[in-house]
Coordinates of C-alpha atoms in Angstrom, one line a residue:
X1 CA 135.5 105.6 102.3
X2 CA 137.0 108.2 99.9
X3 CA 137.1 111.9 100.2
X4 CA 135.1 112.2 97.1
X5 CA 132.1 110.4 98.6
X6 CA 132.2 112.0 102.1
X7 CA 132.8 115.6 101.0
X8 CA 129.8 117.9 101.0
X9 CA 129.2 119.2 97.5
X10 CA 128.6 122.7 96.2
X11 CA 125.0 122.8 94.9
X12 CA 125.8 125.6 92.5
X13 CA 128.3 123.4 90.6
X14 CA 126.1 120.3 90.3
X15 CA 124.9 119.1 87.0
X16 CA 121.2 119.9 86.8
X17 CA 120.3 116.2 86.2
X18 CA 121.2 115.6 89.8
X19 CA 118.8 118.3 91.1
X20 CA 115.1 117.7 91.4
X21 CA 112.8 119.5 89.0
X22 CA 110.9 121.8 91.3
X23 CA 110.4 124.2 88.5
X24 CA 107.8 121.7 87.1
X25 CA 105.6 122.7 90.1
X26 CA 106.2 126.5 89.7
X27 CA 108.2 127.7 86.6
X28 CA 108.4 131.0 88.5
X29 CA 107.6 131.9 92.1
X30 CA 105.1 134.5 91.1
X31 CA 102.8 131.5 90.3
X32 CA 103.5 130.2 93.8
X33 CA 102.4 133.6 95.2
X34 CA 99.3 133.4 93.1
X35 CA 98.3 130.0 94.5
X36 CA 99.2 131.2 98.0
X37 CA 96.9 134.2 97.7
X38 CA 94.2 132.0 96.1
X39 CA 94.2 129.8 99.2
X40 CA 93.9 132.8 101.4
X41 CA 90.9 134.2 99.5
X42 CA 89.1 130.9 98.9
X43 CA 89.4 129.9 102.5
X44 CA 87.9 133.2 103.5
X45 CA 85.1 132.8 101.0
X46 CA 84.5 129.2 102.3
X47 CA 83.2 130.7 105.6
X48 CA 79.9 131.4 103.7
X49 CA 79.1 127.7 104.2
X50 CA 79.1 128.0 107.9
X51 CA 75.7 127.3 109.3
X52 CA 74.4 126.1 105.9
X53 CA 75.8 122.6 105.5
X54 CA 72.5 121.0 106.5
X55 CA 70.4 123.0 104.0
X56 CA 70.6 120.5 101.1
X57 CA 72.7 117.9 99.4
X58 CA 73.7 120.4 96.8
X59 CA 75.1 122.9 99.3
X60 CA 76.9 120.2 101.2
X61 CA 78.4 118.7 98.0
X62 CA 79.7 122.1 96.9
X63 CA 81.3 122.7 100.2
X64 CA 83.1 119.3 100.0
X65 CA 84.4 120.0 96.5
X66 CA 85.6 123.5 97.3
X67 CA 87.2 122.3 100.5
X68 CA 89.2 119.7 98.6
X69 CA 90.2 122.4 96.0
X70 CA 91.5 124.7 98.7
X71 CA 93.5 121.9 100.5
X72 CA 94.8 120.7 97.1
X73 CA 96.3 124.1 96.4
X74 CA 97.5 124.5 100.0
X75 CA 99.3 121.1 99.7
X76 CA 101.1 122.2 96.6
X77 CA 102.2 125.5 98.0
X78 CA 103.4 123.9 101.2
X79 CA 105.3 121.0 99.5
X80 CA 107.1 123.4 97.2
X81 CA 108.2 125.6 100.1
X82 CA 109.2 122.6 102.2
X83 CA 111.4 121.1 99.5
X84 CA 113.0 124.4 98.7
X85 CA 113.9 124.9 102.4
X86 CA 115.2 121.3 102.5
X87 CA 117.7 122.2 99.7
X88 CA 119.4 124.5 102.2
X89 CA 118.0 125.1 105.7
X90 CA 120.3 128.1 106.0
X91 CA 118.5 130.0 103.1
X92 CA 116.5 132.8 104.7
X93 CA 114.3 133.2 101.7
X94 CA 112.9 129.7 101.9
X95 CA 112.7 129.7 105.7
X96 CA 110.5 132.7 105.3
X97 CA 108.4 131.0 102.6
X98 CA 108.0 127.9 104.8
X99 CA 107.0 130.1 107.8
X100 CA 104.4 131.8 105.7
X101 CA 103.0 128.4 104.7
X102 CA 102.8 127.2 108.3
X103 CA 100.9 130.4 109.1
X104 CA 98.7 129.9 106.1
X105 CA 97.9 126.3 107.2
X106 CA 97.0 127.6 110.7
X107 CA 94.7 130.5 109.4
X108 CA 93.1 128.3 106.7
X109 CA 92.5 125.6 109.3
X110 CA 90.9 128.1 111.6
X111 CA 88.6 129.5 108.9
X112 CA 87.5 126.1 107.8
X113 CA 87.4 124.5 111.2
X114 CA 83.6 124.8 111.4
X115 CA 83.2 122.2 108.7
X116 CA 83.9 119.0 110.6
X117 CA 81.9 119.7 113.8
X118 CA 79.0 121.2 111.8
X119 CA 79.0 118.2 109.4
X120 CA 79.0 115.8 112.4
X121 CA 76.3 117.7 114.1
X122 CA 73.9 116.7 111.3
X123 CA 71.9 113.6 111.8
X124 CA 73.6 110.5 110.5
X125 CA 70.6 109.6 108.4
X126 CA 70.7 113.1 106.6
X127 CA 74.4 112.7 105.7
X128 CA 73.9 109.2 104.4
X129 CA 70.8 110.5 102.5
X130 CA 73.0 113.2 100.9
X131 CA 75.2 110.4 99.5
X132 CA 72.1 109.1 97.6
X133 CA 70.8 112.5 96.5
X134 CA 73.9 113.9 94.8
X135 CA 76.0 111.6 92.6
X136 CA 79.0 114.0 93.0
X137 CA 79.2 112.8 96.6
X138 CA 79.8 109.2 95.6
X139 CA 83.6 109.5 95.8
X140 CA 83.2 110.7 99.4
X141 CA 81.3 107.7 100.7
X142 CA 84.2 106.2 102.6
X143 CA 85.4 109.6 103.8
X144 CA 82.0 110.5 105.2
X145 CA 81.5 107.2 106.9
X146 CA 85.0 107.4 108.3
X147 CA 84.3 110.9 109.6
X148 CA 81.1 109.7 111.3
X149 CA 83.2 107.2 113.2
X150 CA 85.3 110.1 114.6
X151 CA 82.1 112.0 115.8
X152 CA 82.7 111.4 119.5
X153 CA 86.1 113.0 119.3
X154 CA 85.2 116.2 117.4
X155 CA 84.7 119.3 119.5
X156 CA 82.3 122.1 119.1
X157 CA 82.8 124.6 116.3
X158 CA 84.2 127.2 118.7
X159 CA 86.6 124.7 120.3
X160 CA 87.8 123.4 116.9
X161 CA 88.3 127.0 115.7
X162 CA 90.4 127.7 118.8
X163 CA 92.6 124.6 118.3
X164 CA 93.1 125.5 114.6
X165 CA 94.3 128.9 115.6
X166 CA 96.9 127.6 118.0
X167 CA 98.0 124.7 115.7
X168 CA 101.1 126.6 114.6
X169 CA 102.2 127.0 118.2
X170 CA 101.4 123.4 119.1
X171 CA 103.7 122.3 116.3
X172 CA 106.6 124.4 117.7
X173 CA 108.6 121.5 119.3
X174 CA 109.0 119.8 115.9
X175 CA 110.0 123.0 114.1
X176 CA 112.4 124.1 116.9
X177 CA 114.1 120.7 117.0
X178 CA 114.4 120.5 113.2
X179 CA 116.0 123.9 112.9
X180 CA 118.3 123.3 115.8
X181 CA 119.4 119.8 114.7
X182 CA 119.8 120.5 110.9
X183 CA 120.9 124.1 110.8
X184 CA 122.5 125.0 114.2
X185 CA 124.3 121.9 115.4
X186 CA 127.8 121.2 114.2
X187 CA 129.8 118.1 114.9
X188 CA 133.2 119.4 113.8
X189 CA 135.7 117.4 111.7
X190 CA 136.7 113.8 112.1
X191 CA 139.4 111.7 110.4
X192 CA 138.4 109.3 107.7
X193 CA 140.2 106.0 106.9
X194 CA 142.8 107.9 104.9
X195 CA 143.6 110.2 107.9
X196 CA 142.0 113.2 106.3
X197 CA 139.8 115.6 108.2
X198 CA 136.2 115.5 107.0
X199 CA 133.2 117.4 108.3
X200 CA 131.0 115.1 110.3
X201 CA 127.3 115.5 109.3
X202 CA 124.0 113.7 109.8
X203 CA 124.4 112.5 106.2
X204 CA 127.8 110.9 106.5
X205 CA 127.7 109.7 110.1
X206 CA 126.6 106.1 109.3
X207 CA 129.4 105.9 106.7
X208 CA 131.9 106.4 109.5
X209 CA 130.0 103.9 111.7
X210 CA 130.5 101.3 109.0
X211 CA 134.3 102.0 108.7
X212 CA 136.6 99.0 109.2
X213 CA 138.9 101.3 111.3
X214 CA 137.7 101.2 114.9
X215 CA 139.3 104.6 115.7
X216 CA 137.3 106.2 112.9
X217 CA 134.1 104.7 114.2
X218 CA 134.9 105.7 117.8
X219 CA 135.9 109.3 117.0
X220 CA 132.8 109.9 114.9
X221 CA 130.5 108.3 117.5
X222 CA 132.1 110.4 120.3
X223 CA 132.0 113.7 118.3
X224 CA 128.3 113.2 117.4
X225 CA 127.0 112.3 120.9
X226 CA 129.3 114.7 122.8
X227 CA 127.4 117.5 120.9
X228 CA 124.0 116.0 121.8
X229 CA 125.2 115.7 125.4
X230 CA 126.2 119.3 125.4
X231 CA 122.6 120.4 124.5
X232 CA 120.7 117.5 126.1
X233 CA 118.7 119.7 128.6
X234 CA 117.5 121.9 125.8
X235 CA 116.5 119.0 123.5
X236 CA 115.0 117.2 126.5
X237 CA 112.8 120.2 127.2
X238 CA 111.8 120.4 123.5
X239 CA 110.8 116.7 123.4
X240 CA 109.1 116.8 126.8
X241 CA 106.8 119.5 125.6
X242 CA 106.2 117.6 122.4
X243 CA 105.0 114.6 124.5
X244 CA 102.9 116.9 126.7
X245 CA 101.2 118.4 123.6
X246 CA 100.3 114.9 122.4
X247 CA 98.9 113.8 125.8
X248 CA 96.9 117.0 126.3
X249 CA 95.6 116.8 122.7
X250 CA 94.4 113.3 123.3
X251 CA 92.6 114.3 126.5
X252 CA 90.9 117.3 124.9
X253 CA 89.5 114.9 122.3
X254 CA 88.5 112.3 124.8
X255 CA 90.8 109.5 123.8
X256 CA 91.9 107.0 126.4
X257 CA 95.5 107.7 125.7
X258 CA 97.9 109.4 123.3
X259 CA 98.7 106.1 121.7
X260 CA 95.0 105.3 121.0
X261 CA 94.5 108.8 119.7
X262 CA 97.2 108.2 117.1
X263 CA 95.9 104.8 116.1
X264 CA 92.2 105.7 116.0
X265 CA 92.0 107.5 112.7
X266 CA 93.4 104.5 110.8
X267 CA 91.4 102.1 112.8
X268 CA 94.5 100.3 114.0
X269 CA 93.8 98.2 117.1
X270 CA 96.0 99.0 120.1
X271 CA 97.0 95.3 120.1
X272 CA 98.9 95.8 116.8
X273 CA 101.3 98.2 118.6
X274 CA 101.6 96.2 121.8
X275 CA 101.8 92.8 120.1
X276 CA 104.7 94.1 118.0
X277 CA 106.6 95.1 121.1
X278 CA 105.8 91.8 122.9
X279 CA 106.7 89.6 119.9
X280 CA 110.0 91.5 119.3
X281 CA 110.9 91.3 123.0
X282 CA 110.2 87.5 122.9
X283 CA 112.7 87.2 120.1
X284 CA 115.5 89.3 121.6
X285 CA 117.5 86.1 122.4
X286 CA 117.9 85.6 118.6
X287 CA 119.2 89.2 118.3
X288 CA 121.5 88.6 121.3
X289 CA 122.8 85.4 119.5
X290 CA 123.6 87.5 116.4
X291 CA 125.3 90.2 118.5
X292 CA 127.5 87.6 120.2
X293 CA 128.3 86.2 116.7
X294 CA 129.3 89.6 115.6
X295 CA 131.6 90.1 118.6
X296 CA 133.2 86.8 117.9
X297 CA 133.8 87.5 114.2
X298 CA 135.1 90.9 114.9
X299 CA 137.6 89.4 117.4
X300 CA 136.5 91.8 120.2
X301 CA 136.4 91.1 123.9
X302 CA 133.6 93.6 124.2
X303 CA 131.4 95.1 121.5
X304 CA 130.8 98.8 121.8
X305 CA 127.9 100.7 120.3
X306 CA 130.2 102.2 117.7
X307 CA 131.0 98.6 116.5
X308 CA 127.3 97.7 115.9
X309 CA 127.1 99.0 112.3
X310 CA 130.4 97.8 110.9
X311 CA 129.9 95.0 108.3
X312 CA 131.3 91.7 109.5
X313 CA 132.9 91.0 106.1
X314 CA 135.1 93.3 104.2
X315 CA 134.5 93.3 100.5
X316 CA 136.5 95.0 97.7
X317 CA 136.0 98.8 97.8
X318 CA 134.0 99.7 94.7
X319 CA 132.3 103.0 94.2
X320 CA 128.7 102.6 93.2
X321 CA 127.9 105.2 90.6
X322 CA 124.4 106.7 90.2
X323 CA 124.3 105.0 86.7
X324 CA 125.1 101.6 88.2
X325 CA 122.4 102.1 90.8
X326 CA 119.8 103.0 88.2
X327 CA 120.6 100.1 86.1
X328 CA 120.4 97.6 88.9
X329 CA 117.1 99.0 90.2
X330 CA 115.5 98.7 86.7
X331 CA 116.7 95.1 86.4
X332 CA 115.5 94.0 89.8
X333 CA 112.0 95.6 89.4
X334 CA 111.2 93.7 86.2
X335 CA 109.3 91.3 88.5
X336 CA 106.6 94.0 88.9
X337 CA 105.9 94.3 85.2
X338 CA 106.6 96.7 82.3
X339 CA 104.4 99.5 83.4
X340 CA 106.0 99.7 86.9
X341 CA 109.6 99.5 85.5
X342 CA 108.8 102.0 82.7
X343 CA 107.5 104.5 85.3
X344 CA 110.6 104.1 87.4
X345 CA 112.8 104.7 84.3
X346 CA 110.8 107.8 83.5
X347 CA 111.2 109.2 87.0
X348 CA 114.9 108.7 87.0
X349 CA 115.2 110.6 83.7
X350 CA 112.8 113.4 84.5
X351 CA 114.6 114.6 87.6
X352 CA 112.4 113.2 90.4
X353 CA 115.6 112.8 92.5
X354 CA 117.7 115.4 94.3
X355 CA 120.8 113.3 94.7
X356 CA 123.8 114.6 96.5
X357 CA 124.5 116.1 100.0
X358 CA 125.1 119.8 99.8
X359 CA 125.6 122.4 102.6
X360 CA 122.5 123.0 104.7
X361 CA 120.5 120.3 102.9
X362 CA 118.2 118.2 105.1
X363 CA 119.8 114.9 106.1
X364 CA 118.6 111.4 105.2
X365 CA 116.2 110.6 102.4
X366 CA 112.5 110.8 101.6
X367 CA 109.8 110.7 98.9
X368 CA 107.6 113.8 98.9
X369 CA 105.4 115.9 96.7
X370 CA 101.8 117.1 96.2
X371 CA 98.9 115.5 94.5
X372 CA 99.7 117.6 91.4
X373 CA 103.5 117.3 91.4
X374 CA 106.0 114.6 90.5
X375 CA 106.7 112.3 93.4
X376 CA 110.1 113.7 94.3
X377 CA 112.9 112.0 96.1
X378 CA 115.5 113.7 98.4
X379 CA 118.7 111.7 98.9
X380 CA 122.3 112.2 100.1
X381 CA 123.9 109.7 97.7
X382 CA 127.5 108.8 98.7
X383 CA 128.3 106.0 96.3
X384 CA 127.7 102.9 98.5
X385 CA 125.6 99.7 98.2
X386 CA 123.4 101.2 100.9
X387 CA 122.6 104.1 98.5
X388 CA 121.1 101.6 96.0
X389 CA 118.8 100.3 98.8
X390 CA 117.9 103.8 99.7
X391 CA 117.1 104.8 96.1
X392 CA 115.0 101.7 95.5
X393 CA 113.3 102.2 98.9
X394 CA 112.3 105.8 98.1
X395 CA 111.3 104.9 94.6
X396 CA 108.8 102.4 96.1
X397 CA 107.2 105.4 97.9
X398 CA 107.2 107.4 94.8
X399 CA 105.6 104.7 92.7
X400 CA 103.0 104.2 95.4
X401 CA 102.3 108.0 95.1
X402 CA 102.2 107.8 91.3
X403 CA 99.8 104.9 91.1
X404 CA 97.5 106.3 93.8
X405 CA 97.4 109.8 92.3
X406 CA 96.7 108.3 88.9
X407 CA 93.8 106.2 90.3
X408 CA 92.3 108.0 93.2
X409 CA 90.6 111.4 93.7
X410 CA 92.4 114.0 95.8
X411 CA 90.5 113.0 99.0
X412 CA 92.2 109.5 98.8
X413 CA 95.4 110.7 97.2
X414 CA 97.7 110.0 100.2
X415 CA 98.7 107.0 102.3
X416 CA 99.1 106.3 105.9
X417 CA 102.6 105.4 107.0
X418 CA 101.3 102.0 107.9
X419 CA 100.8 101.2 104.2
X420 CA 103.5 103.5 102.7
X421 CA 106.4 101.7 104.3
X422 CA 105.2 98.5 102.7
X423 CA 105.6 99.9 99.2
X424 CA 109.2 100.9 99.9
X425 CA 110.3 97.8 101.7
X426 CA 108.8 95.4 99.0
X427 CA 111.3 97.0 96.6
X428 CA 114.2 96.6 99.0
X429 CA 113.3 92.9 99.5
X430 CA 113.4 92.3 95.8
X431 CA 116.9 93.9 95.6
X432 CA 118.2 91.9 98.5
X433 CA 116.9 88.5 97.4
X434 CA 118.2 89.2 93.9
X435 CA 121.7 90.0 95.1
X436 CA 122.0 87.1 97.5
X437 CA 120.5 84.6 95.0
X438 CA 122.9 85.6 92.2
X439 CA 126.0 86.1 94.2
X440 CA 128.7 83.4 93.6
X441 CA 131.5 84.8 95.7
X442 CA 131.4 83.2 99.2
X443 CA 132.7 86.4 100.9
X444 CA 130.2 88.6 99.2
X445 CA 127.3 86.2 99.9
X446 CA 128.1 86.3 103.6
X447 CA 128.4 90.1 103.4
X448 CA 124.9 90.3 101.8
X449 CA 123.3 87.9 104.3
X450 CA 124.8 90.0 107.1
X451 CA 123.5 93.2 105.4
X452 CA 120.0 91.6 105.3
X453 CA 120.3 90.7 109.0
X454 CA 121.3 94.3 109.7
X455 CA 118.2 95.6 107.8
X456 CA 116.1 93.4 110.1
X457 CA 118.0 94.7 113.1
X458 CA 117.7 98.3 112.1
X459 CA 114.1 98.1 111.1
X460 CA 112.3 95.5 113.0
X461 CA 114.3 95.6 116.3
X462 CA 115.5 99.2 116.4
X463 CA 112.2 100.8 115.3
X464 CA 110.4 98.7 117.9
X465 CA 112.8 99.8 120.5
X466 CA 112.0 103.4 119.5
X467 CA 108.3 102.5 119.6
X468 CA 108.7 101.2 123.2
X469 CA 110.6 104.3 124.2
X470 CA 107.8 106.5 122.8
X471 CA 105.2 104.5 124.6
X472 CA 107.1 104.7 127.9
X473 CA 107.5 108.5 127.6
X474 CA 103.9 109.1 126.9
X475 CA 102.6 106.7 129.6
X476 CA 104.9 108.5 132.1
X477 CA 103.4 111.9 131.3
X478 CA 99.9 110.4 131.4
X479 CA 100.6 109.0 134.8
X480 CA 101.8 112.3 136.1
X481 CA 105.5 111.7 136.0
X482 CA 107.9 114.6 135.2
X483 CA 109.8 113.6 132.0
X484 CA 113.2 115.3 132.3
X485 CA 116.2 114.9 130.1
X486 CA 117.6 112.7 132.8
X487 CA 114.5 110.5 132.7
X488 CA 114.7 110.2 128.9
X489 CA 118.4 109.3 128.9
X490 CA 118.0 106.7 131.7
X491 CA 115.0 105.1 130.0
X492 CA 116.7 105.0 126.6
X493 CA 119.9 103.5 128.1
X494 CA 117.9 100.7 129.9
X495 CA 116.1 99.9 126.6
X496 CA 119.3 99.9 124.7
X497 CA 120.8 97.4 127.1
X498 CA 117.8 95.2 127.0
X499 CA 117.7 95.0 123.2
X500 CA 121.5 94.6 122.6
X501 CA 122.2 92.3 125.5
X502 CA 125.3 91.6 127.6
X503 CA 127.6 91.3 124.6
X504 CA 127.5 95.0 124.1
X505 CA 129.1 97.7 126.3
X506 CA 126.4 100.3 126.0
X507 CA 128.9 103.2 126.2
X508 CA 127.6 106.1 128.3
X509 CA 127.2 108.3 125.3
X510 CA 124.5 106.1 123.7
X511 CA 122.1 107.3 126.4
X512 CA 121.9 110.5 124.2
X513 CA 120.9 108.8 121.0
X514 CA 117.2 109.4 121.4
X515 CA 118.0 113.1 121.0
X516 CA 119.0 112.7 117.3
X517 CA 115.8 110.9 116.2
X518 CA 113.6 113.4 114.4
X519 CA 110.7 110.8 114.0
X520 CA 109.9 111.1 117.7
X521 CA 108.3 114.4 117.0
X522 CA 105.6 112.6 114.9
X523 CA 104.0 110.6 117.7
X524 CA 103.8 106.8 117.4
X525 CA 105.1 106.9 113.9
X526 CA 108.2 104.6 113.9
X527 CA 106.4 101.4 114.8
X528 CA 105.0 101.4 111.3
X529 CA 108.4 100.8 109.9
X530 CA 108.5 97.5 111.8
X531 CA 104.9 96.5 110.8
X532 CA 105.5 97.6 107.3
X533 CA 108.7 95.6 107.1
X534 CA 106.8 92.5 108.2
X535 CA 104.0 93.0 105.7
X536 CA 106.5 93.7 102.9
X537 CA 108.4 90.5 103.7
X538 CA 105.2 88.5 103.2
X539 CA 104.1 90.4 100.1
X540 CA 107.4 90.1 98.3
X541 CA 107.5 86.4 99.0
X542 CA 104.0 86.0 97.5
X543 CA 105.0 87.8 94.4
X544 CA 108.3 85.9 94.0
X545 CA 106.6 82.5 94.6
X546 CA 103.9 83.3 92.1
X547 CA 106.4 84.6 89.5
X548 CA 108.4 81.4 89.7
X549 CA 105.3 79.5 88.8
X550 CA 104.7 81.8 85.8
X551 CA 101.8 83.6 87.5
X552 CA 101.0 87.3 87.7
X553 CA 98.1 87.2 90.2
X554 CA 100.2 88.3 93.3
X555 CA 101.8 91.1 91.3
X556 CA 98.5 92.4 90.0
X557 CA 97.0 92.3 93.5
X558 CA 100.0 94.3 94.8
X559 CA 99.6 96.9 92.0
X560 CA 95.9 97.1 92.9
X561 CA 97.0 97.8 96.5
X562 CA 99.3 100.6 95.3
X563 CA 96.4 102.2 93.4
X564 CA 94.2 102.2 96.5
X565 CA 95.6 105.2 98.3
X566 CA 93.6 106.1 101.4
X567 CA 90.3 104.7 100.0
X568 CA 90.0 102.3 103.0
X569 CA 91.5 101.6 106.4
X570 CA 95.2 100.4 106.2
X571 CA 94.6 96.9 107.5
X572 CA 91.8 96.4 104.9
X573 CA 94.0 97.8 102.1
X574 CA 96.8 95.4 102.9
X575 CA 94.4 92.5 102.7
X576 CA 94.1 93.4 98.9
X577 CA 97.8 92.4 98.7
X578 CA 97.2 89.2 100.7
X579 CA 98.4 90.1 104.2
X580 CA 96.3 90.5 107.4
X581 CA 98.2 92.7 109.9
X582 CA 95.4 92.4 112.5
X583 CA 96.9 89.0 113.3
X584 CA 100.3 88.3 114.9
X585 CA 101.3 86.0 112.0
X586 CA 103.2 88.5 109.8
X587 CA 105.4 89.7 112.8
X588 CA 106.1 86.1 113.9
X589 CA 106.9 85.1 110.3
X590 CA 109.4 88.0 110.0
X591 CA 111.0 86.9 113.2
X592 CA 111.3 83.4 111.8
X593 CA 113.1 84.8 108.7
X594 CA 115.5 86.7 110.9
X595 CA 116.3 83.6 112.9
X596 CA 116.9 81.6 109.6
X597 CA 119.2 84.3 108.4
X598 CA 121.3 84.3 111.6
X599 CA 121.5 80.5 111.5
X600 CA 122.4 80.6 107.8
X601 CA 125.2 83.1 108.5
X602 CA 126.5 81.1 111.5
X603 CA 126.5 77.9 109.4
X604 CA 128.4 79.5 106.5
X605 CA 131.0 80.8 108.9
X606 CA 131.5 77.4 110.6
X607 CA 131.7 75.6 107.3
X608 CA 134.6 77.8 106.2
X609 CA 136.5 77.6 109.5

């Protein structure tokens, strides 16, 4: 770990090629203001349709088209402000712009809130008749039929208007947590492997956890969680109200539970969520076997939580440059065809990516943008192998967005997380399989297999543990329990002990880890990383097997899936690519792959002893 890679960079001195091209959205912010004002005016004008949707197919169609136009502009305005703020959360100007957008979303939603209840108050036969009468409605066939399915959970016009007006307030826990965690919390300095003091941040924390120096790991771990411990009552209160908001919202809309409310829109059976938890729990012995192997190979009497991320095998320290990363990604993705690879190359040259960590920049990585923008990528590139995986992962999201927006109308221009995580993880699988298959050095091969195992652990096991934590928190509130910071810490600590087993000393500070997970503020979101990982494992194998036989059918089916956007329910869309997630087979199959990797690593180690 070098000072060069862990030091936070000065954004003003970066070469422009490392900064995303947000100017392509708005060459000047006067144009942003123009779109902002347009949304305000058009949403006000839209109220003229109130009480008239049932007059004719023509009126209803015009309302649908104008509604999409308003939301399309609103999305663009919001995405621009969001990404500008993420460049530097300390910048007052963009905080204000973001706040204005959130207020605009609330007021626009309130003005247009009559639409859904009024549409669903119309007789089903009339709505389906409109589909036949006006050809412009053809693109809305799935959207309208899907909306009819939600009919029993849509409130009256007055109630929907009231909820829309308070939506900004209901979203407060997420906003408060994000600002507190990204802009206010400081973790001080910690020593790197060279003994130099480096600022500890969200972006470089995992790099310290992967250090071969145990003291480096321990100090970073302690510094991070001592800060969360210091503010745990505040964060516990924030999250508790977030859970209460989810539970109350589900009750208002007459869902059996907050979980089922989250799953209903995408027509995901509750069993998909609970089966994931059950199957992963059934396979915890394999995880425990791996953790025991890790303890043995590290030569430790007791494995601590700050030891969990360290690679088992030390490989030569080589800095991965951005150019190296781009070259490798383009090579690996050849399996998906010329058009796919050409689009990736174009994106890398046309500044889709905001690359380096800078002061105040949002941590982590994501792919983001509007229907009319480039599919941008935020990263905090530090020059490691993991950064290649992160880049190819986010590029999977961005290519999914590119293909969808090129093929689908705005109404279907997004993706559920259930399908989005497949596109990113398929890319990761191609990279991992390529690296392992072509590696000749025994040490590096063990390192890569271990890396692959860690990806399984971090995605399939860790995200399922998060999913179980979320479920327990919501079920507790639903049953009338008071969910305090103490309750949250105790529950998380028990789960952590169950998942990691007796080989790990949980360390008291790990009980505060839940407090640094931002995804918890998007209810029942994280399980989709685990299901997506399982689906991606199956799809990538289908494409690889087909390619080895000289076929392109699996690849073409996958590209067709990428083009499908939100034009059907997620489980149906994944069937296009050859995977049925309504069954337990993909999860069980992924667990089998994990077991094979652990056994393979164990065998390689024994052979060389």
